[in-house]
Tab-separated table of C-alpha atoms and ligand atoms in Angstrom:
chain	number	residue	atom	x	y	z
J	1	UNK	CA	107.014	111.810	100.893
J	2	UNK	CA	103.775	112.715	98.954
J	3	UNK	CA	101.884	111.666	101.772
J	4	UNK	CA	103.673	114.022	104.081
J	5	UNK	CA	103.509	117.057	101.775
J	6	UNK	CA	99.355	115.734	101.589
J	7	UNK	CA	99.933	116.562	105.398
J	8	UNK	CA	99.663	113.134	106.481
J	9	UNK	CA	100.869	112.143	110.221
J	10	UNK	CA	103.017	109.177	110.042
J	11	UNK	CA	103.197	106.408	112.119
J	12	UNK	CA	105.235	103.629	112.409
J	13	UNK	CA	103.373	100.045	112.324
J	14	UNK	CA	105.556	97.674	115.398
J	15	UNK	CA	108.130	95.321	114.103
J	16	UNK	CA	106.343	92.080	113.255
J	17	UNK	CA	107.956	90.270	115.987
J	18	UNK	CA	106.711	92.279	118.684
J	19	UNK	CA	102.809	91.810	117.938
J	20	UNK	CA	102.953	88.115	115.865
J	21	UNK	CA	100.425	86.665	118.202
J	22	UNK	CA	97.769	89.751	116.432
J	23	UNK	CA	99.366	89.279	113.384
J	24	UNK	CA	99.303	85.561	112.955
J	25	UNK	CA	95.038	85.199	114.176
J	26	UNK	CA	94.455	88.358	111.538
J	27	UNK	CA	96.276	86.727	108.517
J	28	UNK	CA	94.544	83.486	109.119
J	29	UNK	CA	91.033	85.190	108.748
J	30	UNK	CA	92.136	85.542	105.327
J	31	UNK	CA	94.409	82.509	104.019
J	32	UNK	CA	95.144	79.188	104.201
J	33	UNK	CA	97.058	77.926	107.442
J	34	UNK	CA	99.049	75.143	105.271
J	35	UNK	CA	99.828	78.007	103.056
J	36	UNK	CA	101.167	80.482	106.221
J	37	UNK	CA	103.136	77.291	107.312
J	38	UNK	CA	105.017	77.225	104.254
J	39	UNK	CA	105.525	80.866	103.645
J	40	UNK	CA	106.820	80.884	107.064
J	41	UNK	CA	109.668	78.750	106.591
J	42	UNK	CA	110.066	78.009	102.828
J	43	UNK	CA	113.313	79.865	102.469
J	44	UNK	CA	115.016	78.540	105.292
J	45	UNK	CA	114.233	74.771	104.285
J	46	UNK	CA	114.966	75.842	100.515
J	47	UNK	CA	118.173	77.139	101.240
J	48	UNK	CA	119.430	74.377	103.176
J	49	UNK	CA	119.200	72.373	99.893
J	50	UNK	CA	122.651	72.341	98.113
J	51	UNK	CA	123.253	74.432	94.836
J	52	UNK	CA	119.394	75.930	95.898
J	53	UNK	CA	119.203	79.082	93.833
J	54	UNK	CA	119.109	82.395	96.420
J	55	UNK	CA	114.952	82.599	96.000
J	56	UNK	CA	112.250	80.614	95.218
J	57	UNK	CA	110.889	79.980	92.030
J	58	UNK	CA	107.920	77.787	90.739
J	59	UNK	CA	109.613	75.393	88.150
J	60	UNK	CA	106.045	73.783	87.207
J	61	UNK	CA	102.216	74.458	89.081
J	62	UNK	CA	99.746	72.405	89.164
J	63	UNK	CA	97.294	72.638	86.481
J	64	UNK	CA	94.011	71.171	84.941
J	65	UNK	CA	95.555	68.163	84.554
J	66	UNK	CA	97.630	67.233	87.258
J	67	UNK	CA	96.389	68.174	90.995
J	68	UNK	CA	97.969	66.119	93.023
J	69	UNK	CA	99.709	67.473	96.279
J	70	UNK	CA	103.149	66.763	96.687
J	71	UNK	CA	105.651	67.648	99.537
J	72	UNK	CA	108.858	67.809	98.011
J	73	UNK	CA	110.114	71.256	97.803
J	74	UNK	CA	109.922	71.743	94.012
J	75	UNK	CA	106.201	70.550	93.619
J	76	UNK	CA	105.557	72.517	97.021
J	77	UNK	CA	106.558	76.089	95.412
J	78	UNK	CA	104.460	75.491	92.376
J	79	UNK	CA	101.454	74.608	94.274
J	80	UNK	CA	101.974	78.120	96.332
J	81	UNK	CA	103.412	80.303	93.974
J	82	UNK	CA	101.292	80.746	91.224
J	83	UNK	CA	103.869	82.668	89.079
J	84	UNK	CA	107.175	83.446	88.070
J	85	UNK	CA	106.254	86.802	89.845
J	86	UNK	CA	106.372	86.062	93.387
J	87	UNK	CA	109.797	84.423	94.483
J	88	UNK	CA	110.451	84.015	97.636
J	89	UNK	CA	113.950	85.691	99.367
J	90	UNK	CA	115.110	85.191	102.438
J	91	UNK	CA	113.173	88.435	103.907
J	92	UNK	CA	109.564	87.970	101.980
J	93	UNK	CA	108.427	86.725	105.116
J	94	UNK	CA	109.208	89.380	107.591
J	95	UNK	CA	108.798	92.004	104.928
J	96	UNK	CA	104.883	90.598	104.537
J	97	UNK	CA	104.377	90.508	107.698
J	98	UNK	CA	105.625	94.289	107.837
J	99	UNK	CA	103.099	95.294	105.610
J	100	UNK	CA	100.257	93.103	107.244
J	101	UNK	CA	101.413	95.174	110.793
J	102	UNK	CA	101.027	98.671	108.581
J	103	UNK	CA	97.456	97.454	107.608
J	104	UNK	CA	96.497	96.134	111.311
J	105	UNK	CA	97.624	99.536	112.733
J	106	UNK	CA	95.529	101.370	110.275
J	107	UNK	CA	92.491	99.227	110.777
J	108	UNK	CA	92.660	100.124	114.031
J	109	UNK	CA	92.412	103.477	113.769
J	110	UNK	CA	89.763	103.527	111.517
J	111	UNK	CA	88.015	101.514	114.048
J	112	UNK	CA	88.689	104.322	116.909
J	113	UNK	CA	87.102	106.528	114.607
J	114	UNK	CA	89.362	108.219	111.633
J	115	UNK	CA	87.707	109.455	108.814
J	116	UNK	CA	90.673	107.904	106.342
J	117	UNK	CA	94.231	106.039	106.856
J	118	UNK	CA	96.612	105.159	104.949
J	119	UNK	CA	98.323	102.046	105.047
J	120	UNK	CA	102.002	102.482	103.273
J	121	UNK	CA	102.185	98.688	102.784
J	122	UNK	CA	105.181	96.546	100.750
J	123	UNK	CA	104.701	94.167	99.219
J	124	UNK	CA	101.411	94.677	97.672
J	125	UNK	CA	98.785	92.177	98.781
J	126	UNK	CA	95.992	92.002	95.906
J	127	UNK	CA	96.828	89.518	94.073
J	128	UNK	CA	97.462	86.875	96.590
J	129	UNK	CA	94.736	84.348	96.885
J	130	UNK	CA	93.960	82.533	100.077
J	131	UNK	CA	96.508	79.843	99.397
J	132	UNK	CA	98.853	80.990	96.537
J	133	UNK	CA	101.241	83.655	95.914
J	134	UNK	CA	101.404	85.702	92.786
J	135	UNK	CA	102.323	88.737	91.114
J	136	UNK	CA	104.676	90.300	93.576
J	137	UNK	CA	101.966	89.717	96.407
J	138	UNK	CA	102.063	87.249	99.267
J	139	UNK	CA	99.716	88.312	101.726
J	140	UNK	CA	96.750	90.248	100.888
J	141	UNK	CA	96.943	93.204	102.880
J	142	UNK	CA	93.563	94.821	101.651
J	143	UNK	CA	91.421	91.437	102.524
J	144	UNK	CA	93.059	91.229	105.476
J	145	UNK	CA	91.695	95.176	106.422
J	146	UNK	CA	88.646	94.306	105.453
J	147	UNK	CA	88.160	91.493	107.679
J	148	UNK	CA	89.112	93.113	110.218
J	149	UNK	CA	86.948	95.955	110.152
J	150	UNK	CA	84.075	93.993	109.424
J	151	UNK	CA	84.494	92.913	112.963
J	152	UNK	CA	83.023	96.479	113.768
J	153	UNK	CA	81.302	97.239	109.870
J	154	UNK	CA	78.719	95.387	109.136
J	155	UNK	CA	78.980	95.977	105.685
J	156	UNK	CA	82.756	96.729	104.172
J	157	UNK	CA	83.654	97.105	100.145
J	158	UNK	CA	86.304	96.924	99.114
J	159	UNK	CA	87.314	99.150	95.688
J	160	UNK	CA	90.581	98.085	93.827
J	161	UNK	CA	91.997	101.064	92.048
J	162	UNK	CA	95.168	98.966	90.654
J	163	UNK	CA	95.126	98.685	86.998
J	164	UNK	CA	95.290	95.227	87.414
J	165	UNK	CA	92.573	92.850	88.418
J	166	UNK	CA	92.849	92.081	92.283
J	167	UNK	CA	92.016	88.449	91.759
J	168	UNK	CA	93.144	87.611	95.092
J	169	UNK	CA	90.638	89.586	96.817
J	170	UNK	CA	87.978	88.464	94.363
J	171	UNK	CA	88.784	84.854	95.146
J	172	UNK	CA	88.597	85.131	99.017
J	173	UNK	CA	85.697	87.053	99.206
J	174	UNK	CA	83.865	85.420	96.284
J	175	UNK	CA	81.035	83.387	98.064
J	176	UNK	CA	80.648	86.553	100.669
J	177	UNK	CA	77.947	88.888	100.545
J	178	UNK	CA	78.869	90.864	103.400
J	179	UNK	CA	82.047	92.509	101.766
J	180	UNK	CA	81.767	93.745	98.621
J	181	UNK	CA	84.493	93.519	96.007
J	182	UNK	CA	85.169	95.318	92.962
J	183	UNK	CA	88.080	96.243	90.430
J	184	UNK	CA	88.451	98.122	87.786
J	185	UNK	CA	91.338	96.955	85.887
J	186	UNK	CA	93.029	96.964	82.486
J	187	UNK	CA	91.122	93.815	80.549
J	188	UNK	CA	92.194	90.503	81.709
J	189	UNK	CA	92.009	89.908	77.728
J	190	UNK	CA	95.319	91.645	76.875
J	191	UNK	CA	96.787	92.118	80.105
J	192	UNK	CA	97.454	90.160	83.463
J	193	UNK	CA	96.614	88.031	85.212
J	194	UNK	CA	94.666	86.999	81.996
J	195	UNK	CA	92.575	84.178	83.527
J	196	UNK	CA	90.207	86.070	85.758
J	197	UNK	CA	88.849	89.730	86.181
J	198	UNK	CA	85.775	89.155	83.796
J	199	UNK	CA	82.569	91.160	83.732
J	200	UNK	CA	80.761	87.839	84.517
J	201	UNK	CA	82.544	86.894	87.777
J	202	UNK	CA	79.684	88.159	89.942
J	203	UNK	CA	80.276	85.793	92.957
J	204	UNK	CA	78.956	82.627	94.139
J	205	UNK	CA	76.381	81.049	96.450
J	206	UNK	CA	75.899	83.981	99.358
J	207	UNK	CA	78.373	86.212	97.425
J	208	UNK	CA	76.752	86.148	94.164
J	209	UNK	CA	75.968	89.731	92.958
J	210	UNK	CA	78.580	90.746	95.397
J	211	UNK	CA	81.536	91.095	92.963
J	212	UNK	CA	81.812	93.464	90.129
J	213	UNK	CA	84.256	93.223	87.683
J	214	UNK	CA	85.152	96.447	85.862
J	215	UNK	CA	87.356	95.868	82.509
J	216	UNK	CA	88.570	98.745	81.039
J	217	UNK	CA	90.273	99.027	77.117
J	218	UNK	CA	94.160	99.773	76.979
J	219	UNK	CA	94.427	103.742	77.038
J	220	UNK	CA	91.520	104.566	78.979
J	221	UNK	CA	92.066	107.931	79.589
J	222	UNK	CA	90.625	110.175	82.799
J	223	UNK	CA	86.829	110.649	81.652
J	224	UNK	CA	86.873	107.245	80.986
J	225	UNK	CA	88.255	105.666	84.420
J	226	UNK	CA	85.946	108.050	86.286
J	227	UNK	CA	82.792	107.222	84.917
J	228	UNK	CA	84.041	103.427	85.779
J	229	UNK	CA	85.008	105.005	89.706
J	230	UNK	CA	81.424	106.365	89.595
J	231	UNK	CA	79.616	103.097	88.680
J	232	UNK	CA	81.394	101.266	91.362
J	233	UNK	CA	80.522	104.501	93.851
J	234	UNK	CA	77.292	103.758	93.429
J	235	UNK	CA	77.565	99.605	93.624
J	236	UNK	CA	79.000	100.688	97.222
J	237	UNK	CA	76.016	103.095	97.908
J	238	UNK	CA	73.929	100.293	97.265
J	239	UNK	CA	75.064	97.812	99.105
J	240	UNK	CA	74.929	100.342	102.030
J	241	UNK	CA	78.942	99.859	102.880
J	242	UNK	CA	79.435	101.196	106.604
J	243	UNK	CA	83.544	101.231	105.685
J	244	UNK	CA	85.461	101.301	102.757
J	245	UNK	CA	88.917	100.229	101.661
J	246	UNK	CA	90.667	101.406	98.999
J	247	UNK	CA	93.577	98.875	96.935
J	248	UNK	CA	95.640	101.408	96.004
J	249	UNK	CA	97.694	101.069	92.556
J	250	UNK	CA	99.265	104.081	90.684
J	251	UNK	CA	99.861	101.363	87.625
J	252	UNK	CA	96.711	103.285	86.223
J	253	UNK	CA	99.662	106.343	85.512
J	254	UNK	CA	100.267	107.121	82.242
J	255	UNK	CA	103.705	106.375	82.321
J	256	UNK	CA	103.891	103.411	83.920
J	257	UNK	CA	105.706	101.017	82.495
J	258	UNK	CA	103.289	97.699	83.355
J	259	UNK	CA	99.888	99.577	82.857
J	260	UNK	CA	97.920	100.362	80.147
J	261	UNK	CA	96.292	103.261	81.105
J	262	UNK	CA	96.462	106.974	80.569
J	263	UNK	CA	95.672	109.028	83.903
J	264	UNK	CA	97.489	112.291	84.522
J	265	UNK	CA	98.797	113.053	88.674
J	266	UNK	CA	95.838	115.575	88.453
J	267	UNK	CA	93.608	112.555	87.628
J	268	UNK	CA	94.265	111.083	90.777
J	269	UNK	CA	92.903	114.205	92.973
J	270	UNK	CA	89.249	114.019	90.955
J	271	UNK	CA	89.669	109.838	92.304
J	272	UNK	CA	90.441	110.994	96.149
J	273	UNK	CA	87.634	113.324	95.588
J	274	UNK	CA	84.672	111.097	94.634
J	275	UNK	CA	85.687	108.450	96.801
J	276	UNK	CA	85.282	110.547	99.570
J	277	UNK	CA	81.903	112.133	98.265
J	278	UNK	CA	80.575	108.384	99.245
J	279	UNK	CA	81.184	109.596	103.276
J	280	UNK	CA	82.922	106.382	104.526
J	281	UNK	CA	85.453	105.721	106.576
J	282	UNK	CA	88.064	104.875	104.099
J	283	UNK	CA	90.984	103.052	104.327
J	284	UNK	CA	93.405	103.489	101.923
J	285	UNK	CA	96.238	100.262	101.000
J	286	UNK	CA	99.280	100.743	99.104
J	287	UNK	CA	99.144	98.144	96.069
J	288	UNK	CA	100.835	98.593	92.918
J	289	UNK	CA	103.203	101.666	91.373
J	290	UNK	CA	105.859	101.214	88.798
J	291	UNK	CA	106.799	104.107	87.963
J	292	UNK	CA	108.321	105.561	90.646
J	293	UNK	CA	109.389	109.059	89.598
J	294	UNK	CA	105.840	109.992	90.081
J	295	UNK	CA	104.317	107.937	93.025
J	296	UNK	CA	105.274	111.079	95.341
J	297	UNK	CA	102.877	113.238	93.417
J	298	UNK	CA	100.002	111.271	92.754
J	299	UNK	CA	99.702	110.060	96.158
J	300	UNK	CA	99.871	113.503	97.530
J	301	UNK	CA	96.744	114.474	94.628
J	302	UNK	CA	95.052	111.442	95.943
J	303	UNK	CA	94.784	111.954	98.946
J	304	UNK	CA	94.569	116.075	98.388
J	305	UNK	CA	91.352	115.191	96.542
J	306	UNK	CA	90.225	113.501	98.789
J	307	UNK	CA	90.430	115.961	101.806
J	308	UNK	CA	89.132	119.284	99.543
J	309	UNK	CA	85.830	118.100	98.894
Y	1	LIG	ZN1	99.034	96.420	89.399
């Protein structure tokens, strides 16, 4: 609805079904196909099992100390599901698919030639790694965009805007140099997902200097997150992006109830603004958003901002 009153045109993404040929050679530019496999029928073997609870759940992931693979069922959700964040249902399949259609669509346009899209995608994608589902996210929707529009970019960054680290994007693209990652995020030290999101995860072999990590202290207010925005505008303005997408999270909201932060809606037009002072073709990707009583309004100042320059 914000998006609308932003004056958005919307368009509808095809069902998955009818363009899973696109879908499936895009998603595996980005994760495991073992890991597709599963997601693709985990549910329906799960649920054949008797007294199997109605989703998935890890009941114990693999860990520093045990690494073995092992294909019964239990042992095969921890080893893809990082979390107790990301159970599987009978839909999560088709509904990540949905969203990876939204993103494909969008990609596409930005390839004919928009200036900015928006890609209304749920789930969220950020936190899914190439092989492992977490945190609500299955497949990574913004790694996924950026893949594909490197196929016409040379060079594509990507900017996470959740106030969580996007570790999933970080750990695909980590020994990349030709898509930049960054996040700015609520520090991993206090707050999910904890083990990553560091200021000295810089990316390895041909991707090292090509991630930048951007913690920021619970109750970072506006001044504060924009002078972080601006020091990643300019990491993107020096790696000479040609495209840009966006991982879009209103978690940074004041009121939400799983960030940290303290942005007002107003905050988020002086965001849409500078990142479209950096003149790229921008695609925007839903991510995170908890708080839902405001979502309409600060994705209408978003993307306000970032049309008034
Ligand atoms: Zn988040």
């Amino acid at each position: 609805m914000g998006l609308l009153e932003a004056g958005c045109e919307i368009e509808f993404a095809p069902p998955p079904e009818l363009c899973i040929s696109i879908l499936r050679q895009s998603i595996l530019a980005v994760h495991d196909t073992k890991y597709i496999d599963y997601l693709r029928v985990a549910w329906s073997h799960w649920s054949q099992n008797q007294n199997a609870s109605t989703e998935i759940f890890p009941n114990i992931s693999p860990n520093r100390h045990m690494v073995n693979f092992n294909e019964n069922p239990v042992a095969l959700a921890g080893w893809y599901i990082a979390d107790c964040a990301a159970p599987i249902g009978q839909f999560t399949w088709e509904n990540s698919l949905g969203s990876v259609s939204a993103v494909i669509v969008a990609t596409s346009r930005i390839k004919a030639g928009e200036l900015v899209v928006y890609a209304l995608c749920r789930p969220s994608g950020h936190h899914a790694c190439r092989d492992m589902a977490m945190g609500m996210c299955f497949l990574n929707n913004s790694a996924i965009a950026a893949v594909e529009l490197r196929k016409q970019f040379d060079r594509v960054a990507i900017i996470d805007i959740d106030m969580h680290h996007g570790n999933g994007t970080q750990q695909i693209f980590y020994q990349r140099g030709d898509i930049l990652t960054i996040s700015i995020h609520g520090d991993s030290r206090d707050f999910y997902p904890f083990y990553s999101g560091f200021e000295n995860e810089y990316g390895s072999g041909d991707g090292e200097g090509y991630n930048l990590n951007i913690p920021l202290p619970k109750g970072s207010n506006e001044a504060f997150y924009l002078k972080a925005l601006e020091k990643s505008a300019s990491r993107v303005l020096s790696f000479k992006a040609e495209a840009l997408v966006v991982a879009t999270g209103f978690d940074t909201f004041k009121s939400d109830p799983l960030g940290c932060f303290a942005l007002e809606s107003n905050s988020y037009y002086k965001i849409g603004r500078m990142i479209r002072s950096l003149n790229l073709p921008t695609l925007f990707v839903q991510e995170g958003g908890y708080f839902v009583e405001a979502l309409r309004e600060n994705a209408r100042q978003l993307v306000k901002g970032f049309e008034n320059v």
